[in-house]
Coordinates of C-alpha atoms in Angstrom, one line a residue:
M1 CA 15.5 -28.4 21.9
R2 CA 15.8 -24.9 20.4
I3 CA 16.2 -24.3 17.2
P4 CA 19.5 -23.0 15.7
A5 CA 19.1 -19.1 14.5
P6 CA 19.9 -19.9 10.9
Q7 CA 17.1 -22.8 10.5
A8 CA 14.5 -20.0 12.9
E9 CA 15.5 -17.2 10.6
S10 CA 14.6 -19.6 7.7
I11 CA 11.4 -20.4 9.0
M12 CA 10.1 -16.8 10.1
R13 CA 11.5 -15.7 5.9
H14 CA 9.2 -18.4 5.0
A15 CA 6.2 -17.4 7.2
C16 CA 7.0 -13.8 5.7
N17 CA 7.0 -15.6 2.0
L18 CA 3.5 -16.7 2.7
A19 CA 2.2 -13.3 4.3
R20 CA 2.7 -12.1 0.9
R21 CA 0.0 -14.1 -0.5
G22 CA -2.3 -12.2 0.9
S23 CA -1.4 -8.9 0.3
G24 CA -4.7 -6.8 -1.8
L25 CA -7.0 -10.1 -0.5
V26 CA -6.9 -9.0 3.7
E27 CA -6.7 -4.9 3.8
P28 CA -7.2 -3.1 6.3
N29 CA -6.2 -5.6 8.2
P30 CA -2.5 -6.3 7.8
A31 CA -0.7 -9.7 5.9
V32 CA 0.5 -12.6 8.4
G33 CA 2.3 -15.3 8.2
A34 CA 2.8 -18.7 10.1
V35 CA 3.7 -21.7 10.4
I36 CA 4.0 -24.5 13.3
V37 CA 7.2 -26.2 13.3
D38 CA 8.7 -29.3 15.8
D39 CA 11.5 -29.1 17.8
S40 CA 13.8 -30.1 14.5
G41 CA 12.3 -27.6 12.7
R42 CA 10.1 -29.4 10.4
I43 CA 7.0 -27.7 9.3
L44 CA 4.0 -29.5 10.6
G45 CA 1.6 -26.9 9.1
E46 CA 1.5 -23.4 8.0
G47 CA -1.1 -20.5 6.7
W48 CA -1.3 -17.0 5.8
H49 CA -4.5 -14.6 6.3
Q50 CA -6.3 -15.7 3.3
K51 CA -8.7 -12.7 3.2
F52 CA -11.1 -9.6 4.9
G53 CA -13.2 -11.4 7.5
G54 CA -11.8 -14.4 7.2
P55 CA -9.4 -17.0 9.5
H56 CA -6.4 -15.3 10.1
A57 CA -3.2 -16.9 9.6
E58 CA -2.0 -18.6 13.0
I59 CA -5.5 -20.6 12.5
H60 CA -5.1 -21.8 9.1
A61 CA -1.9 -23.0 10.8
I62 CA -3.4 -24.6 14.0
A63 CA -5.8 -26.3 11.5
A64 CA -3.2 -28.1 9.7
A65 CA -1.1 -28.7 12.0
G66 CA -3.9 -31.3 14.1
I67 CA -3.2 -32.4 17.3
S68 CA 0.5 -31.9 15.9
A69 CA 0.4 -28.8 17.5
R70 CA 0.8 -29.5 20.7
G71 CA 3.8 -28.8 22.3
A72 CA 5.0 -27.5 19.0
T73 CA 6.6 -24.2 17.9
L74 CA 4.5 -21.8 16.1
F75 CA 6.4 -19.1 14.5
V76 CA 4.0 -16.1 13.1
T77 CA 4.8 -12.7 11.8
L78 CA 2.8 -10.7 13.9
E79 CA 1.9 -10.7 17.3
P80 CA -1.5 -13.3 17.7
C81 CA -4.2 -10.2 18.3
C82 CA -6.3 -10.6 21.8
H83 CA -10.0 -9.5 21.1
F84 CA -13.3 -10.0 19.1
G85 CA -13.4 -8.9 15.6
K86 CA -14.8 -10.5 12.5
T87 CA -13.1 -13.5 14.0
P88 CA -12.1 -14.6 17.9
P89 CA -8.8 -14.0 19.2
C90 CA -5.8 -15.7 18.3
S91 CA -3.9 -15.5 21.3
Q92 CA -6.9 -18.3 23.0
A93 CA -6.6 -20.3 19.9
V94 CA -2.9 -20.8 20.3
I95 CA -3.5 -21.4 24.2
A96 CA -5.6 -24.3 23.2
A97 CA -4.0 -25.8 20.7
G98 CA -1.5 -26.7 23.3
L99 CA 1.7 -24.6 21.7
R100 CA 4.7 -24.6 23.8
R101 CA 6.2 -21.6 22.1
V102 CA 5.5 -18.9 20.3
V103 CA 8.7 -16.9 18.1
I104 CA 6.8 -13.6 16.7
A105 CA 8.7 -11.0 14.2
T106 CA 7.0 -7.6 15.7
R107 CA 4.3 -6.6 17.9
D108 CA 0.6 -5.5 16.5
P109 CA 1.1 -1.7 16.4
A110 CA -2.8 -1.8 16.3
P111 CA -3.7 0.4 19.9
H112 CA -6.0 -2.4 20.7
V113 CA -3.4 -4.9 20.4
D114 CA -0.1 -3.6 21.3
G115 CA 1.4 -6.7 23.7
G116 CA -1.9 -7.9 24.6
G117 CA -1.3 -10.8 22.6
I118 CA 1.7 -11.6 23.8
A119 CA 0.5 -10.8 27.9
E120 CA -2.5 -13.2 27.3
L121 CA 0.6 -15.9 25.8
R122 CA 3.2 -15.8 28.7
A123 CA 0.4 -15.9 31.4
A124 CA -0.7 -19.0 29.9
G125 CA 3.0 -20.7 30.5
I126 CA 3.4 -20.2 26.4
E127 CA 7.0 -19.1 26.3
V128 CA 7.2 -16.2 23.9
E129 CA 9.9 -14.6 22.0
V130 CA 9.7 -11.4 19.8
G131 CA 11.9 -9.6 17.5
L132 CA 13.2 -12.4 15.0
L133 CA 13.1 -10.9 11.5
E134 CA 11.4 -7.6 13.0
A135 CA 12.8 -4.8 10.2
D136 CA 11.4 -7.1 7.5
A137 CA 7.8 -8.1 9.4
R138 CA 7.1 -4.3 9.8
R139 CA 8.3 -3.5 5.9
L140 CA 5.3 -6.4 4.6
I141 CA 2.8 -4.4 6.9
A142 CA 3.8 -0.8 6.5
P143 CA 0.8 0.4 5.0
F144 CA -1.0 -1.5 7.8
I145 CA 1.2 0.3 10.4
Q146 CA 0.6 3.8 8.8
L147 CA -3.2 3.5 8.8
M148 CA -3.4 2.5 12.7
L149 CA -0.8 5.0 14.0
H150 CA -1.4 8.0 11.8
Q151 CA -4.9 7.8 10.4
R152 CA -3.9 7.6 6.6
P153 CA -3.3 5.8 3.4
W154 CA 0.1 4.5 2.4
F155 CA 0.8 6.5 -1.2
H156 CA 2.3 4.9 -3.7
A157 CA 4.4 7.1 -6.1
K158 CA 4.2 5.8 -9.5
W159 CA 5.7 7.0 -12.9
A160 CA 7.4 5.8 -16.0
M161 CA 10.1 8.0 -17.7
T162 CA 12.6 8.2 -20.5
L163 CA 16.5 7.6 -19.7
D164 CA 17.0 11.5 -19.7
G165 CA 14.1 11.9 -17.0
K166 CA 11.3 13.5 -19.0
I167 CA 7.6 11.8 -18.9
A168 CA 6.3 13.4 -21.8
A169 CA 7.6 15.2 -24.9
H170 CA 7.6 18.9 -25.3
T171 CA 4.7 18.6 -27.3
G172 CA 2.8 17.0 -24.3
H173 CA 2.9 13.2 -26.0
S174 CA 3.3 10.7 -23.7
Q175 CA 2.4 7.3 -25.4
W176 CA 4.1 4.7 -25.1
I177 CA 7.2 5.2 -22.4
S178 CA 7.1 2.5 -21.1
N179 CA 6.7 -1.3 -22.7
E180 CA 4.1 -3.7 -22.4
R181 CA 5.9 -5.5 -19.7
S182 CA 5.9 -2.8 -17.6
R183 CA 2.1 -1.9 -18.0
A184 CA 1.4 -4.9 -16.8
V185 CA 3.1 -4.3 -13.8
V186 CA 1.4 -1.5 -13.5
H187 CA -2.0 -3.0 -13.5
Q188 CA -0.9 -5.5 -10.9
L189 CA -0.4 -2.3 -8.8
R190 CA -4.2 -1.1 -9.6
G191 CA -5.2 -4.2 -8.7
R192 CA -4.5 -4.5 -5.2
M193 CA -5.0 -0.5 -4.1
D194 CA -7.8 1.7 -2.2
G195 CA -7.5 4.0 -4.0
I196 CA -5.9 5.8 -7.8
L197 CA -5.0 9.1 -7.2
I198 CA -4.9 12.1 -10.0
G199 CA -4.8 15.2 -10.5
I200 CA -7.7 17.3 -13.2
G201 CA -4.7 18.1 -15.1
T202 CA -3.8 14.3 -16.1
A203 CA -8.1 13.9 -16.1
L204 CA -8.0 16.9 -18.4
T205 CA -5.0 15.9 -20.8
D206 CA -5.2 11.7 -20.7
D207 CA -9.1 11.1 -19.8
P208 CA -7.9 7.7 -18.1
L209 CA -9.7 4.9 -17.0
L210 CA -7.6 4.1 -14.6
T211 CA -8.8 0.4 -13.6
P212 CA -6.6 -2.7 -13.7
R213 CA -6.7 -4.7 -16.8
P214 CA -7.0 -7.8 -16.1
T215 CA -9.0 -7.0 -12.8
G216 CA -7.5 -7.4 -9.7
P217 CA -8.2 -8.6 -5.9
R218 CA -9.1 -5.0 -4.9
F219 CA -12.2 -2.8 -6.0
A220 CA -10.2 0.5 -6.3
T221 CA -12.0 3.9 -5.9
R222 CA -10.7 6.7 -9.0
I223 CA -9.7 9.7 -6.6
L224 CA -9.4 13.4 -8.6
V225 CA -8.3 16.2 -6.7
D226 CA -10.2 18.9 -8.9
S227 CA -10.2 22.4 -7.0
S228 CA -12.5 23.5 -9.4
A229 CA -14.8 20.5 -10.3
R230 CA -13.8 21.1 -13.6
L231 CA -14.6 17.0 -14.6
P232 CA -15.9 17.0 -17.5
L233 CA -19.5 15.1 -17.5
E234 CA -18.2 12.9 -20.6
S235 CA -14.9 11.8 -19.5
Q236 CA -14.1 8.2 -19.0
L237 CA -14.1 8.7 -15.2
V238 CA -17.6 9.6 -15.1
R239 CA -19.1 7.5 -17.6
T240 CA -17.8 4.8 -16.0
C241 CA -18.5 5.3 -12.0
H242 CA -21.4 3.0 -11.7
E243 CA -19.0 0.4 -12.7
S244 CA -16.2 1.8 -10.0
P245 CA -17.1 4.8 -8.2
V246 CA -15.5 8.4 -8.5
L247 CA -13.9 10.1 -6.0
V248 CA -14.0 14.3 -6.3
I249 CA -11.7 16.1 -3.8
T250 CA -12.3 19.4 -4.3
T251 CA -12.8 22.7 -2.6
A252 CA -15.8 25.6 -1.5
A253 CA -14.5 27.8 -4.4
A254 CA -15.7 25.6 -6.7
P255 CA -18.6 25.9 -8.4
R256 CA -22.2 24.3 -7.1
E257 CA -23.9 23.8 -10.4
Q258 CA -20.9 21.3 -11.2
Q259 CA -20.9 19.7 -8.2
V260 CA -24.4 18.7 -8.4
M261 CA -24.0 17.7 -12.0
L262 CA -21.2 15.8 -11.1
Q263 CA -23.7 13.9 -7.9
Q264 CA -26.6 13.1 -10.3
A265 CA -24.3 11.1 -12.8
G266 CA -23.2 9.4 -9.9
V267 CA -19.8 10.4 -8.4
E268 CA -19.0 11.5 -5.6
V269 CA -17.9 14.6 -4.4
V270 CA -16.0 15.8 -1.2
Q271 CA -15.3 19.5 -0.3
I272 CA -12.2 19.7 2.3
D273 CA -10.5 22.8 2.9
A274 CA -7.9 24.4 0.4
D275 CA -4.3 25.2 1.0
A276 CA -2.8 28.8 0.3
D277 CA -3.1 27.9 -3.1
G278 CA -6.4 27.3 -3.3
H279 CA -5.8 23.5 -3.5
P280 CA -7.1 21.0 -1.5
D281 CA -5.1 20.6 1.6
L282 CA -3.5 17.4 0.7
R283 CA -3.0 16.4 5.0
L284 CA -6.5 17.1 4.9
L285 CA -7.0 14.7 2.4
A286 CA -4.7 12.1 3.9
A287 CA -7.1 12.1 6.3
E288 CA -10.5 11.7 4.5
L289 CA -8.8 8.7 2.9
G290 CA -7.9 7.2 6.3
R291 CA -11.3 7.9 7.6
R292 CA -12.4 5.5 4.6
K293 CA -10.1 3.2 5.9
M294 CA -8.1 2.9 2.5
T295 CA -4.9 0.8 3.5
N296 CA -2.6 1.5 0.0
V297 CA -2.9 4.3 -2.3
L298 CA -1.6 4.7 -6.1
L299 CA -0.7 8.4 -7.3
E300 CA -0.7 8.3 -11.2
G301 CA -1.1 11.7 -11.5
G302 CA 1.5 14.3 -13.6
G303 CA 4.7 16.1 -12.1
T304 CA 2.4 18.7 -10.0
L305 CA 0.5 16.5 -7.8
L306 CA 3.5 13.8 -7.9
G307 CA 5.4 17.1 -6.8
S308 CA 3.4 18.6 -4.3
F309 CA 2.8 15.3 -2.4
F310 CA 6.7 15.4 -2.0
D311 CA 6.4 18.4 -0.7
A312 CA 4.6 18.0 1.9
C313 CA 6.1 14.7 2.7
L314 CA 3.4 12.3 2.1
V315 CA 4.5 9.7 -0.8
D316 CA 5.9 6.6 1.1
E317 CA 7.0 4.3 -1.8
V318 CA 7.8 4.7 -5.4
H319 CA 7.6 3.0 -8.3
A320 CA 9.3 4.0 -11.2
F321 CA 10.1 2.8 -14.6
I322 CA 12.7 3.7 -16.5
A323 CA 12.7 3.2 -20.7
P324 CA 15.6 3.2 -22.5
K325 CA 14.9 6.2 -24.8
I326 CA 15.8 9.4 -25.0
V327 CA 14.0 12.5 -25.7
G328 CA 15.4 15.8 -24.6
G329 CA 13.9 18.8 -24.6
A330 CA 14.1 21.9 -22.5
R331 CA 10.5 22.1 -21.9
A332 CA 9.3 18.4 -21.7
K333 CA 7.8 17.3 -18.2
S334 CA 9.6 16.1 -15.4
P335 CA 8.1 13.2 -13.5
V336 CA 8.0 15.7 -9.9
L337 CA 7.8 19.1 -10.2
G338 CA 7.2 21.1 -6.9
Q339 CA 9.2 22.8 -5.0
G340 CA 11.4 20.7 -4.6
L341 CA 14.7 20.3 -2.1
E342 CA 17.6 22.8 -1.8
T343 CA 20.6 20.1 -2.3
I344 CA 20.7 16.8 -3.8
P345 CA 20.0 14.3 -1.2
A346 CA 23.7 12.8 0.3
V347 CA 22.3 9.4 0.1
S348 CA 19.5 7.0 -1.4
S349 CA 15.9 8.2 -1.5
L350 CA 14.6 4.8 -0.9
E351 CA 15.4 2.0 1.5
D352 CA 17.0 -0.8 0.0
P353 CA 15.4 -0.1 -3.3
E354 CA 14.7 -3.1 -5.4
I355 CA 16.0 -3.2 -9.6
E356 CA 14.3 -5.1 -12.0
V357 CA 14.3 -5.6 -15.6
L358 CA 11.8 -5.3 -17.8
D359 CA 12.0 -6.5 -21.2
G360 CA 14.9 -3.5 -21.4
D361 CA 13.5 -1.0 -19.3
L362 CA 14.4 -0.3 -15.3
Y363 CA 12.1 -0.9 -12.5
L364 CA 12.9 0.8 -9.2
H365 CA 10.9 0.3 -6.7
G366 CA 10.9 0.6 -2.3
P367 CA 10.1 3.0 0.2
V368 CA 11.2 6.6 0.4
R369 CA 13.4 6.6 3.1
R370 CA 11.7 8.1 6.7
P371 CA 13.6 11.8 7.1
L372 CA 11.6 12.2 3.6
R373 CA 8.5 12.0 4.6
N374 CA 6.6 12.9 7.6
L375 CA 5.0 10.3 9.6
Q376 CA 4.0 12.5 12.8

């Protein structure tokens, strides 16, 4: 007996919600959720990928269902893996459990899977359906897809601004634009990132610490784009680099003695080629972070840094906090500078953005619309 479509969508949506519980805990693996049901749609077992290196979602669901999994249906947000990694292949576990049918939201884009798990299940006589709530599932694992197919992180651009679009007064004063609840959300964001990135201008002006408070599930590397290696040794970043890693991205133009002093203080310094303006090439920077298997990186720099990332079509998601405050001023800074677009976009720059009210602040967030970013 086939489960009715509305009920099947509800079950898969529940699997997606389970998957979200692993966000920040499983990277560079994808967040995955799984639910096993009988022919009536009654849940027999469920699970999600809980931590990197641990059992995958399907294994947790099978263990929860026990012998009742035999002849049942598995709903899973991502194609079961078919290779030996840190854990055995889930496809073989599904076959061994005796499941009759598997409903998969989306194929695994990783080159070492990419349909292999589906083929194994079908070869074993299991009925497989692919594509239920596929858009939802792919949005869930968008950073993983980015890393697998394009070898770079998913860049989150974050800023707080006033109602008239300023990130600081004309004097440079910027504390505090957003309220305490908004700042708590920022700390939650930091806690699930692999990296938090700023430019040297922000480092010199604000002397930030860039750590989540309280700590989150991930231990982010603090990354500084610094063409001339000007980061002061007395800065908070340098003084705390043994507690939380600091990576300075610079160019060959940086004085050798300054690079050595930073390294001796415990900072990692990496030189990459400069762009036409003498700044570290952002595409090479993205590739370097991808080589380090960073999945999510938060851009917390000022307007110059954010503008450069937008101009390079490297921003994938936006987190904007808008406070009901007005400061005015022709010389007051805006959140995104750079070259910018020549015309106003005809449609929203974000895909299906979400808007939340945080004690009076507006929190607007969502992925950047695909034409505005280059995924090649």
